[in-house]
Each structure stands twice: as structure tokens, then as C-alpha cells.
C-alpha positions in Angstrom: 83.1 92.5 101.0 80.0 92.4 98.6 80.5 93.3 95.3 78.5 96.2 93.7 79.8 96.1 90.4 77.8 92.6 88.4 81.2 93.2 86.3 83.7 91.2 87.0 86.7 92.0 83.8 87.8 94.2 86.8 89.6 90.8 88.5 92.8 89.6 87.7 93.6 86.3 86.8 96.8 84.6 88.1 97.2 81.3 86.0 98.7 79.6 88.8 100.8 82.0 91.1 98.5 84.0 93.3 96.9 85.8 96.5 94.6 87.1 98.1 92.9 89.9 100.4 89.2 88.8 101.5 88.3 92.2 101.0 89.5 92.9 98.0 88.5 91.0 94.6 89.4 87.8 95.2 93.0 86.6 92.7 92.5 83.0 91.9 93.2 80.1 89.4 91.8 80.5 86.0 89.8 77.8 86.5 87.8 78.9 88.9 87.7 82.3 87.6 83.3 80.9 86.4 82.6 79.8 89.9 83.8 82.9 91.3 82.0 84.8 88.6 78.3 83.0 90.2 79.3 84.4 93.2 80.0 87.7 92.1 76.3 87.6 90.2 74.3 85.6 94.0 75.8 88.8 96.2 74.7 91.5 93.1 71.2 90.1 93.2 70.7 90.2 97.4 72.1 86.9 97.5 74.7 84.8 99.9 76.2 82.4 97.6 78.2 80.9 100.3 76.9 77.7 100.1 78.3 77.3 97.2 81.6 78.0 97.3 82.1 76.5 100.7 80.9 73.3 98.7 83.6 73.8 95.6 86.6 73.9 97.8 85.2 70.7 99.6 86.1 69.3 96.5 89.8 71.6 96.0 90.2 68.6 98.8 91.0 66.2 96.7 92.4 68.3 93.5 96.5 68.1 92.8 95.4 71.4 90.1 96.0 73.0 93.8 99.3 73.6 96.1 98.8 73.3 100.2 99.9 77.1 100.5 97.3 78.2 97.3 94.2 75.9 98.7 95.1 77.5 102.3 94.9 81.0 101.2 91.5 80.5 99.3 90.8 78.4 102.6 91.3 81.7 104.7 89.6 83.6 102.3 86.1 82.2 101.8 85.9 82.2 105.4 87.0 85.7 106.0 84.3 86.5 103.2 81.7 84.0 105.8 82.6 86.2 108.9 82.5 90.0 107.5 80.0 89.1 105.0 78.1 92.3 106.6 80.3 93.9 108.8 81.5 96.9 106.2 77.8 97.2 104.9 76.8 100.4 106.8 73.6 102.8 106.2 73.5 106.7 107.1 72.4 106.9 110.2 70.1 109.8 110.4 70.2 112.1 113.6 67.9 114.8 115.1 69.0 118.3 115.5 69.5 117.4 119.3 71.6 114.8 118.9 73.9 116.1 116.4 74.6 118.9 119.2 74.9 116.7 121.9 77.7 115.1 119.8 79.3 119.0 118.8 79.3 119.4 122.0 81.1 116.1 123.1 83.6 115.5 120.0 83.8 119.6 118.7 81.5 117.6 115.1 79.5 115.3 114.2 81.6 111.5 113.8 80.1 110.4 110.2 78.3 107.0 110.0 80.4 105.0 110.3 82.0 106.3 113.4 78.6 106.2 114.8 78.7 102.2 114.3 81.1 102.3 115.7 80.2 104.1 119.1 77.2 101.8 118.9 80.2 99.3 118.9 82.1 99.9 121.8 78.5 101.2 124.1 76.5 98.2 122.8 78.6 95.8 121.5 80.8 92.9 122.6 83.9 91.1 122.0 86.4 92.2 119.8 86.6 94.3 116.4 89.3 95.7 113.7 88.3 99.6 112.5 89.3 99.4 107.9 89.7 101.7 107.4 91.5 103.8 104.1 93.8 106.6 103.4 92.7 109.8 105.4 89.6 108.4 107.0 91.1 110.2 110.5 92.0 106.5 112.2 93.4 109.3 115.6 90.0 110.7 115.9 88.0 107.6 115.7 90.9 106.6 118.6 89.8 109.8 120.6 86.4 109.2 119.7 87.1 106.4 121.1 89.0 106.6 124.3 86.3 109.5 125.3 82.7 107.1 124.8 84.9 104.5 127.4 85.3 107.1 129.5 81.8 108.6 129.4 80.9 105.0 129.6 83.1 104.6 133.5 86.2 103.2 132.3 89.3 105.1 133.8 92.7 106.3 131.7 94.8 103.6 133.1 92.3 100.6 132.4 92.4 101.9 128.4 95.8 101.4 126.7 96.1 103.0 123.3 99.2 101.5 121.2 100.7 103.2 118.6 103.8 102.9 116.3 106.9 105.3 117.2 107.6 107.6 119.4 106.5 110.9 116.8 102.9 108.8 116.9 102.7 108.7 120.4 103.6 112.4 120.6 100.9 113.7 118.5 98.5 112.0 119.7 99.1 113.2 122.7 98.2 116.5 122.5 95.3 115.8 120.5 94.2 113.6 123.6 95.2 115.8 126.2 97.4 115.0 129.3 95.4 113.2 131.0 95.7 110.4 128.6 99.5 110.2 128.6 99.9 107.2 131.1 97.5 105.5 128.2 99.5 106.4 124.9 102.4 104.6 124.3 104.3 102.9 121.9 104.1 99.0 121.6 107.8 98.8 122.8 107.5 100.9 124.8 104.8 99.1 126.6 106.4 95.7 126.4 109.4 97.0 128.4 107.4 98.4 131.0 105.7 94.7 131.1 109.9 93.4 131.7 110.0 96.4 133.6 107.7 94.4 136.1 108.7 91.0 135.6 112.3 91.3 136.5 112.2 94.0 138.9 113.8 96.7 136.9 114.7 100.6 137.4 112.2 102.4 135.4 114.8 105.0 135.0 117.9 102.4 133.1 117.0 102.5 129.6 120.6 102.7 129.2 120.2 98.8 129.1 118.3 99.1 126.1 120.8 98.6 122.4 120.2 97.1 119.0 123.6 95.9 119.0 123.4 92.8 121.8 123.0 90.3 119.8 126.6 91.8 117.6 128.3 91.7 120.3 126.8 88.0 121.2 127.7 87.2 117.3 131.4 88.8 117.8 131.9 87.3 120.7 130.6 83.4 119.9 133.2 84.5 116.7 130.6 83.6 114.5 131.3 87.2 113.0 134.3 89.5 113.1 135.0 91.7 115.4 137.5 94.3 117.1 139.5 91.0 118.2 138.6 88.3 115.7 139.6 88.6 112.0 137.6 85.8 110.7 134.4 84.2 111.9 132.6 80.5 112.0 129.5 81.4 110.0 131.9 81.8 106.4 134.9 80.3 107.0 132.6 77.0 107.4 130.4 78.5 104.3 127.2 78.3 106.5 126.0 81.3 105.2 127.0 84.0 103.0 126.4 87.7 104.9 126.5 88.8 108.4 124.1 90.9 108.5 121.5 88.8 106.4 122.3 86.1 109.8 121.8 89.6 112.7 118.7 89.8 109.9 117.1 86.1 110.9 117.8 86.3 114.7 115.5 89.2 114.1 113.0 87.4 111.7 112.9 84.6 114.1 111.7 86.4 116.7 109.4 88.9 115.4 107.7 85.8 113.8 107.6 84.5 116.9 108.6 81.1 115.2 110.3 77.5 116.5 113.9 78.2 115.2 113.7 74.9 113.1 115.8 74.2 109.8 112.9 74.4 108.4 111.6 77.6 109.6 115.0 79.0 108.8 115.1 77.8 105.4 111.5 79.1 105.3 112.1 82.5 106.1 115.6 83.2 104.0 113.4 81.9 100.8 110.4 84.5 102.0 112.6 87.5 102.5 115.4 87.0 100.5 117.7 86.0 102.7 120.9 85.7 100.4 122.7 81.7 100.1 121.8 79.9 103.7 124.1 76.9 102.6 123.9 75.2 105.4 120.3 76.1 107.7 120.9 73.5 109.8 124.2 74.9 111.3 121.9 78.6 111.1 119.2 77.6 113.6 121.8 75.8 116.0 124.2 79.1 116.2 120.4 81.3 116.3 119.5 78.8 119.5 122.4 79.3 121.2 122.8 83.2 120.6 119.5 83.2 121.6 120.0 81.4 124.9 122.9 84.4 125.9 120.7 86.5 124.9 117.9 85.4 127.2 119.6 84.8 130.1 121.3 88.2 129.9 117.9 89.5 129.7 117.3 87.1 133.1 120.4 89.2 134.9 119.1 92.6 133.9 122.6 93.0 131.8 121.6 94.1 128.2 118.7 93.9 126.2 117.7 94.9 122.8 114.1 96.7 121.1 113.2 92.8 119.6 112.8 92.2 122.5 111.0 94.7 124.2 107.6 93.1 122.3 109.0 89.7 122.0 110.2 88.8 125.6 106.5 88.8 127.2 104.9 86.7 125.2 107.7 84.5 125.3 107.8 84.7 128.3 103.6 84.4 128.6 104.0 87.6 130.9 99.8 87.6 131.1 100.0 84.6 133.4 101.8 86.4 135.2 99.5 86.8 139.2 100.6 90.4 138.8 99.5 91.1 135.4 96.9 93.1 134.5 94.9 93.3 131.8 93.7 96.3 130.8 89.7 96.3 129.7 90.6 97.9 126.4 93.1 97.4 124.1 93.0 100.4 120.9 95.7 100.0 118.4 96.6 102.2 115.6 98.2 101.1 112.0 97.2 97.9 112.7 97.7 95.9 109.2 101.4 96.9 110.5 101.8 94.4 113.6 104.1 91.2 113.0 103.5 88.1 115.1 104.8 88.9 118.2 103.3 92.7 118.4 100.4 91.0 117.7 100.7 88.4 121.0 102.0 91.4 122.6 99.0 93.6 122.2 96.5 90.2 123.3 98.6 89.6 126.6 97.1 92.9 127.0 94.2 93.2 126.6 93.7 89.1 128.5 91.0 87.4 128.5 88.3 89.2 129.7 89.5 92.9 127.7 88.2 94.1 124.2 90.7 94.7 121.5 89.6 97.3 118.7 92.8 96.9 115.8 92.5 100.2 113.5 94.0 99.7 110.5 94.2 99.6 106.5 94.7 96.8 104.9 95.8 98.4 101.5 99.0 100.0 103.4 100.8 96.9 104.3 104.4 97.9 103.5 106.5 96.6 106.5 106.1 92.9 104.8 110.0 93.3 105.1 110.3 93.8 109.5 108.3 90.6 110.4 104.3 91.2 108.6 102.8 90.5 106.6 100.9 91.5 103.9 97.7 89.9 105.5 98.5 91.0 108.9 94.9 92.5 109.0 92.7 90.0 108.4 94.8 87.5 109.7 94.3 90.2 113.4 90.5 89.8 111.6 90.6 85.9 112.2 92.5 85.9 115.5 91.1 87.6 117.3 87.4 87.0 116.5 86.9 90.5 114.9 84.1 91.5 113.4 84.7 94.8 111.0 83.8 98.0 110.8 84.8 100.3 108.3 85.3 103.9 108.2 85.8 104.5 104.5 85.3 108.3 104.0 88.6 109.7 103.4 88.5 113.8 104.7 92.1 114.0 103.7 92.1 113.9 99.5 89.8 116.1 97.0 87.2 114.2 95.0 89.5 114.0 91.6 93.3 112.2 94.1 90.1 109.5 94.9 88.2 109.1 91.6 92.3 108.4 90.6 92.9 106.0 93.3 89.4 104.0 92.4 90.5 103.7 88.9 93.6 102.2 89.4 92.4 101.2 93.0 89.3 99.2 92.4 89.6 97.1 95.1 89.2 100.2 97.7 86.5 101.3 99.0 87.0 104.6 99.4 84.7 107.6 99.3 85.3 111.2 98.9 84.0 113.4 101.7 80.5 115.2 100.9 81.8 118.7 101.1 85.7 117.2 99.3 86.3 120.0 96.7 88.0 118.4 93.9 91.4 119.1 94.3 94.2 119.2 91.2 96.1 117.3 89.1 98.7 118.4 86.7 101.2 116.3 85.1 105.0 118.0 85.0 108.5 117.1 83.5 111.3 116.2 86.8 113.7 118.3 85.5 111.0 120.6 85.8 109.7 120.2 89.4 113.0 122.7 90.7 110.9 125.9 89.1 107.7 124.8 91.2 108.1 123.9 95.0 108.0 125.7 97.1 107.7 126.0 101.4 105.6 123.3 102.7 105.2 121.2 99.5 106.1 117.3 100.3 108.0 115.3 97.7 106.7 110.9 97.7 109.5 108.8 95.6 110.1 105.0 95.5 113.8 104.7 95.4 116.8 106.9 97.3 119.1 107.4 95.0 116.6 109.9 93.1 114.9 112.4 95.9 119.1 112.6 97.7 119.9 114.4 93.5 117.0 116.0 93.9 117.3 117.4 97.2 121.1 118.7 96.3 119.7 120.2 94.1 117.2 122.4 96.4 119.4 123.5 98.9 121.7 124.5 95.6 119.2 126.4 94.6 118.7 127.9 98.6 115.9 126.5 99.5 115.5 124.3 103.1 115.2 121.0 102.2 115.5 117.3 103.7 115.0 113.5 102.9 112.8 111.8 105.5 114.2 109.3 107.8 117.7 109.5 109.8 117.9 105.8 109.4 117.9 106.3 105.7 121.2 108.3 106.1 123.2 105.3 108.3 122.6 103.3 105.7 124.1 104.8 103.6 127.0 105.8 106.3 127.6 102.1 106.4 127.1 101.3 102.9 131.0 103.7 103.1 132.9 102.2 106.1 132.7 98.9 103.6 133.7 100.9 101.0 136.6 101.8 102.7 137.5 99.0 104.1 139.4 97.3 99.7 142.1 96.8 99.6 144.5 100.2 99.2 141.6 102.4 99.7 142.0 106.0 98.9 139.8 108.8 99.5 140.4 110.5 96.6 139.5 107.1 94.5 136.5 107.3 96.5 134.2 107.2 93.0 136.4 103.9 91.7 136.0 101.9 95.0 132.5 102.3 95.2 132.6 101.3 91.5 134.8 98.4 92.6 132.5 98.0 95.6 129.4 97.6 93.1 130.5 95.3 91.4 131.3 93.5 93.9 128.1 94.0 95.0 126.1 92.5 91.7 129.0 89.0 91.5 127.2 88.2 95.0 123.6 88.5 93.6 124.2 86.3 90.4 122.1 83.6 89.9 120.0 84.0 93.2 115.7 84.2 92.4 116.2 87.7 94.3 119.2 89.0 91.4 117.0 91.8 90.1 115.2 92.9 93.1 119.0 93.2 95.3 120.8 95.0 92.4 117.6 97.6 92.7 118.6 97.5 96.3 122.3 98.5 96.1 122.1 100.3 93.2 119.9 103.1 94.5 121.8 103.1 98.2 125.4 103.5 96.9 123.9 106.1 93.8 123.1 108.3 96.5 126.1 107.7 98.2 127.8 109.0 94.4 125.4 111.9 93.7 126.5 113.4 97.8 130.4 112.4 97.0 129.8 113.9 93.2 128.8 117.4 95.2 130.7 117.6 98.0 134.3 117.9 96.9 135.3 120.4 99.4 135.2 116.8 101.9 138.1 115.2 102.8 137.6 111.7 104.2 134.8 109.4 104.5 134.1 110.1 108.4 133.4 114.3 106.7 131.7 112.6 103.5 129.2 110.8 106.5 128.8 113.8 107.9 126.6 115.4 104.7 125.1 112.6 104.4 123.3 113.0 108.2 122.3 116.6 107.4 121.6 115.5 103.7 118.8 113.3 106.5 117.0 114.1 109.3 113.1 113.0 110.6 112.9 116.6 111.8 110.6 118.6 109.9 111.9 121.1 107.1 109.8 123.2 104.7 110.1 121.1 102.0 110.0 117.8 102.6 111.2 114.3 100.3 109.7 111.1 101.1 109.8 107.6 100.4 106.7 105.9 99.5 107.9 104.0 102.7 108.0 107.4 105.4 105.3 109.0 104.1 103.2 107.0 105.3 100.9 108.5 107.7 102.4 111.9 107.1 99.8 114.6 104.2 100.4 118.1 102.7 98.9 120.9 100.5 100.8 119.5 97.9 102.6 116.9 97.1 104.6 115.9 94.1 105.0 112.0 92.6 108.9 112.0 92.4 110.1 109.2 88.9 106.7 107.9 89.2 107.6 105.1 86.4 109.4 103.8 89.3 105.8 102.9 91.1 105.1 100.4 91.4 108.6 98.8 91.6 108.8 95.5 89.2 111.4 93.1 89.6 111.6 89.3 87.9 111.0 87.2 90.2 108.5 88.6 92.6 107.0 87.4 95.0 103.1 87.8 95.2 103.4 89.2 98.8 105.8 91.7 97.6 104.0 93.2 94.6 101.6 94.1 96.5 103.1 95.7 99.6 104.7 97.6 96.0 101.0 98.1 95.0 99.8 99.2 98.7 103.2 101.9 98.4 101.6 103.7 95.2 98.2 104.0 96.7 100.3 105.5 100.2 101.6 108.2 97.8 98.5 108.7 96.5 96.4 109.6 99.0 99.0 112.7 100.9 97.7 115.5 99.0 94.4 117.8 101.2 94.8 120.6 97.3 96.9 119.7 94.4 98.9 116.7 93.4 101.7 116.9 91.1 102.3 113.3 88.7 106.2 114.7 87.7 107.6 112.4 84.7 105.1 109.8 82.8 104.1 106.6 84.2 101.4 104.4 82.9 98.7 104.2 85.4 98.1 108.3 85.4 96.7 109.5 81.4 97.1 112.8 82.1 93.0 114.6 79.9 93.9 116.3 76.7 92.5 119.0 77.2 95.3 119.4 79.9 98.2 122.6 79.0 101.5 121.2 79.4 103.7 122.8 81.9 106.9 125.1 81.2 109.1 125.6 83.1 107.9 129.1 84.2 104.3 128.4 85.2 103.6 130.2 88.5 101.2 127.3 90.0 99.7 129.6 93.1 95.9 129.6 91.8 94.4 133.0 91.9 97.9 134.0 90.0 97.5 134.7 86.1 101.2 134.3 84.7 102.5 134.6 80.6 103.5 132.1 80.1 107.8 132.5 78.2 109.1 130.5 76.6 112.4 129.6 77.1 115.7 128.2 74.4 118.1 125.1 74.8 120.7 126.7 76.2 119.3 129.8 78.1 117.5 126.3 80.6 120.9 124.1 80.2 122.8 128.0 81.0 120.7 128.3 84.1 121.7 124.4 85.2 125.0 125.2 84.7 124.9 128.4 87.2 123.4 125.2 90.1 125.9 122.8 89.7 128.1 125.5 89.9 127.7 126.1 92.9 126.8 122.6 94.1 130.7 121.9 92.9 129.5 120.1 90.8 131.4 121.1 86.8 130.0 117.8 84.4 126.9 116.7 83.1 123.1 116.5 85.0 123.5 112.7 85.1 123.3 112.4 88.9 120.3 114.4 89.4 
């Protein structure tokens, strides 16, 4: 995308360790800054400049200044520039009154210039496309526009496949599209499962064949990990890999990333995804291959499948070449920035050789790098399907002030406010005063789980109905509890002591690893959350009862007040958003990889673009500087618009008494450290 500002001071320079995203200001080694500056100025003057950049690359091929990976990234960026130079520039389209009326009757509104460009591409273009959509751009609405346009052009719903992430998203889209499109809309997992059913001739009602514990059971039967029938494990006894869960994670990653199981690939995956100590990668590769062969045979025998196999096996078995398979004429994909290689291959299978693909996503909301996706997945898709880029740059969710804050922090994101967007509100308050401000309908977003858990307990103690979004987070905390009770001499009344013992064991395991700081941060966050729940429930007498209390806090359902991590907040919105402990965003640690830093920045972008009206910064951080004229918030201030209340200054003693009241309600009689 062209840089409309001739200034280059906002470009970040990385002396040696760097990465890129093609539609962002390119991150480059310092010795290339002059050439990039010249390129930017040529683009500002309306000149191409591509030839000079490509010539520069040719001169670097024999230069050892760049590593092979750095050179590959730079070449990928330039190739992407060449391929999408003019794609992101959309001129304003003037419509007649009659044309506006026609669109209103079709869609209920007049599409933006960006959406009109997509409609034109659907009707008159060819090949594949990728919508580069900013947060709040109306991706679901755009998909509906595309589907209705295709329907009017003679396509039947059965000829169109619309793939989304998550069952809840598919149900939401069906409600927006209507029951006529019910069979067309599904998750990618469901689309893959349908292919497997047809290929293996499985009764479609037998969903019981799916189990997430399939490969855990295979490993236990092979005595690779400890099971009910075996107390020893090959992986640990032979010092192949330290952690059984990491071995299971690698089984998932080789399938999600769709790579051959070789020693080299095991080393690369372990390094990229920060897998703990892999002492014998050759043996790890051998055993993973053996497990996958057993798992594949079980699938062929119709005995059992896991959820990864739903997206992996169709490509692994090349089901797209089967004579019975009928590809779709058009495949629409939502959240394409989070596609892993197995999912991307499945999308291409669904479209076949003649079908067209329209993938919609926001490269700046790529946050699933830990689950097999790549922080550059969006651009990899653009390149792999030879797609034209179609921008969606207008945010219809956020007020102008919120978007200005986003643009100040992320100058490379081409986000624009809607023409009639309100100014909105941004205020900074102290974290310990948030309880007084919260009301039903609010959403609280944080980077770490433990602070959200503590806050949720405080809210519940005040009689407010609140949950932490994400049932699986609760399940993860429950698993940590299961590990704690395995410690020798365990006794529940001394649970805190054993928790700290377990914490010390885990921290010692992480000592000396490149990713030591992040691993310690993660385990501390989990154990702090467990500890907070334990301290707040003195009536609980066992770990099983404690896990019940954990389950009560975490849910995928809606609640009057929702607390969410940044990861879970993607796709959610609320009138009022509270960013809790913003100093944790973006989260940074020692030896952090470039893709990890990028995803942390993406998480902050997600948090900043959830609000439809008011945004509250609950704490202090580098990226937000409150205006000098902004009045300091007090704990009694009512933030409802249109209401004026006198401010009352409370004494420290009164605040402490108030804290003690709700702590007694929770059964906590010590300091507020856990909250």
C-alpha cells in the first residue's frame, strides 16, 4: 500500500532481527533505510519505484549481510507490494438516487465505496480475492452482500460455501442470512468432517466418533506417556522430551502446519512454538510418525477421530481428487488471517480448480500464532491463491476518538471512521476504582487471566452477575489443579503450600530456556488465578469442589458483565469497554520472537477496537497519554451521560472500610493483594 505521508520517521528500524507485513511500513535492516526512504518518496510522487527495489534485491543475493530467512522475508514483501500496488486504493463511487434506492431495497442500506468495489469484482471480475478488513468494518455484512449478489447472479446456496471460525459464529451468521443459507454456512471443521463422512461412508449422526483425547490414548497404549495401566513412560525414561503435553502439542502442530515429520521440522517447530526441552528430536519424529500411522488407521477403520483430523485428513488424503467430490463454485472464508496450513489447504479443496475464493480477514488481528497459524497468514493466502486485494477500511463500530488513538499507536493500519461516527469518550481511571464504574452491559478486557479472575470475584461479591469469557480457560486451570494434587504428601488444607511448591518446580524446569521469561509469566498467571479462586472460597474442602468453583467463573455464555482476555475478545463488542491493566499490553519478554511481538501488538489493537461508545483505560501505560485538561476520576463519579453528580472526596479510612466489607463477604480477611 502506498505511503501517503512523505515522512519516514514513523518507520521502525531493526538492526538485525526483523520481520515484515506487506501492507505495513516495511521493517528493514538499518542499512536498507536509505533505499526504502527513496522508494517511499517515489511512491508519494506517483512513481512506481518497484524496479529499483527489485534491482536492489538482486544485488543482495550474494551478500552475507542478510540471512537466508531475512532475504526470503524481504523478497516476499516486495512480491506482495508488486501484486497489490493498486488494489488497496478505492476511489469514491458516486451513485444516483435511483441506484441508492435499488441498493436499499436489496440490502437495507447503501454499501460503501469499498463494498461496491467488491460487488463489482464479484459480478465482473475473475479469480480469487482477499478482503483486507479493519476492525469493525462489517465483515459479516459484507459476506451477506456477496452471498446475495451471487444468489441474484444465478448461484444456488448449495453452490456456495461460507466458512467461519467457531459454532457460535456460524449460528450468528445463519441468523443474519436466514435459514435458506443454513446448509451453506459452517465451520471449517464441519466442512472437513462432511468430506470424511462421504469418503468413509460414515453415518452422519455418529458425532461420538470425535474425541480430543484420541492421541493421548494412543500415546498411553504405546507407553509413551503415563496412563492408568502404566506408571512409567518411554518419553521420560529415555529422556526424549521433558513434557508429555509438549509431545502431544507437536502431534497437533505437524498436522495443523501440514509439514512432513522429519527431525529438521521437529526442531523448527519446537523453536518456533517454544516447546520445552526436546532432547532427542530424531526420536520425537519417529514416535510422532508411529502415532500418526496408528491414528490414521483408526480413522480408516471408522473407530475414532480427533478435531484436528477434521481439517487435516481431507488434505492429507487429497479428497479433492475423488470422483464423487463436487467442489463449490464460490467459497467465502471469514477470519482468514487465522488460517493454518491445514485449513488453507481445505479451503482450496472446497473450491477445486475452477471455483473462486473470497477470503475476508484483518492481518492486524492475527492472534492465533500459537495454534498453527502464522502472523503472516493473510499475506501467505493472498500469494498462494493469487488473490486481488479488496480493502474494507471504514470502521462502523468505533467513535472517532477511539480510531484516532488506534492510528496514533498503529500508523500503518489504514482504518477510517464512518462518516457519521460520534466523537466518543476516552477516560483514564485507577484500576481499584473500576468496580464503582461497572454496570450491566459493560465488557472488561485484559491481557492476563489472573487479574480478570480477581476482578470477577470482586464483582460477584458486590452482587453483580459476571463471568470470565472462555470455558476452556477454566478447564486449563482445572488441569493445573490436577497436577498439584499429584505432589507427594498432598493435603488440601495446605493447598497454598503445595501450589507454591508446584510453582517452584515449574519455574526450575524453565530455567535456562530461551523462552524462560514467557513460560514463567504464563505459569504464574495460571497459578495466581487458581490461588485467587482458592483464597476466595474458604468453604471448599477438596480440589474437586474447587474445580466446580472455577467452572462457575468461566463460561462461553453471555452475562450482564463480561470479562475477557484479548484473545477471547476478538469478534466481541460493547457500548462501554474497560481495558484492565493496560500496562500488560503489549506484553513483552526477554528473547521474544518477532512474530510474538507482532501478535502482542495485534492483541492491543483488538482491545482498542471493541467499544461502540466509551473506552476506559484502567491504569497507566506508555501508549495512552490522558489530555492535561482531563479531570481526575474519583471513585464516586457517575459516568452516565446526561447526569450530573457532585463529586465527594472520600478518606483513605473510608475506602479501606469499603474494601474490608466486600472482602468479608467473600471470606477473605487479608490484604487486597490478590485483586
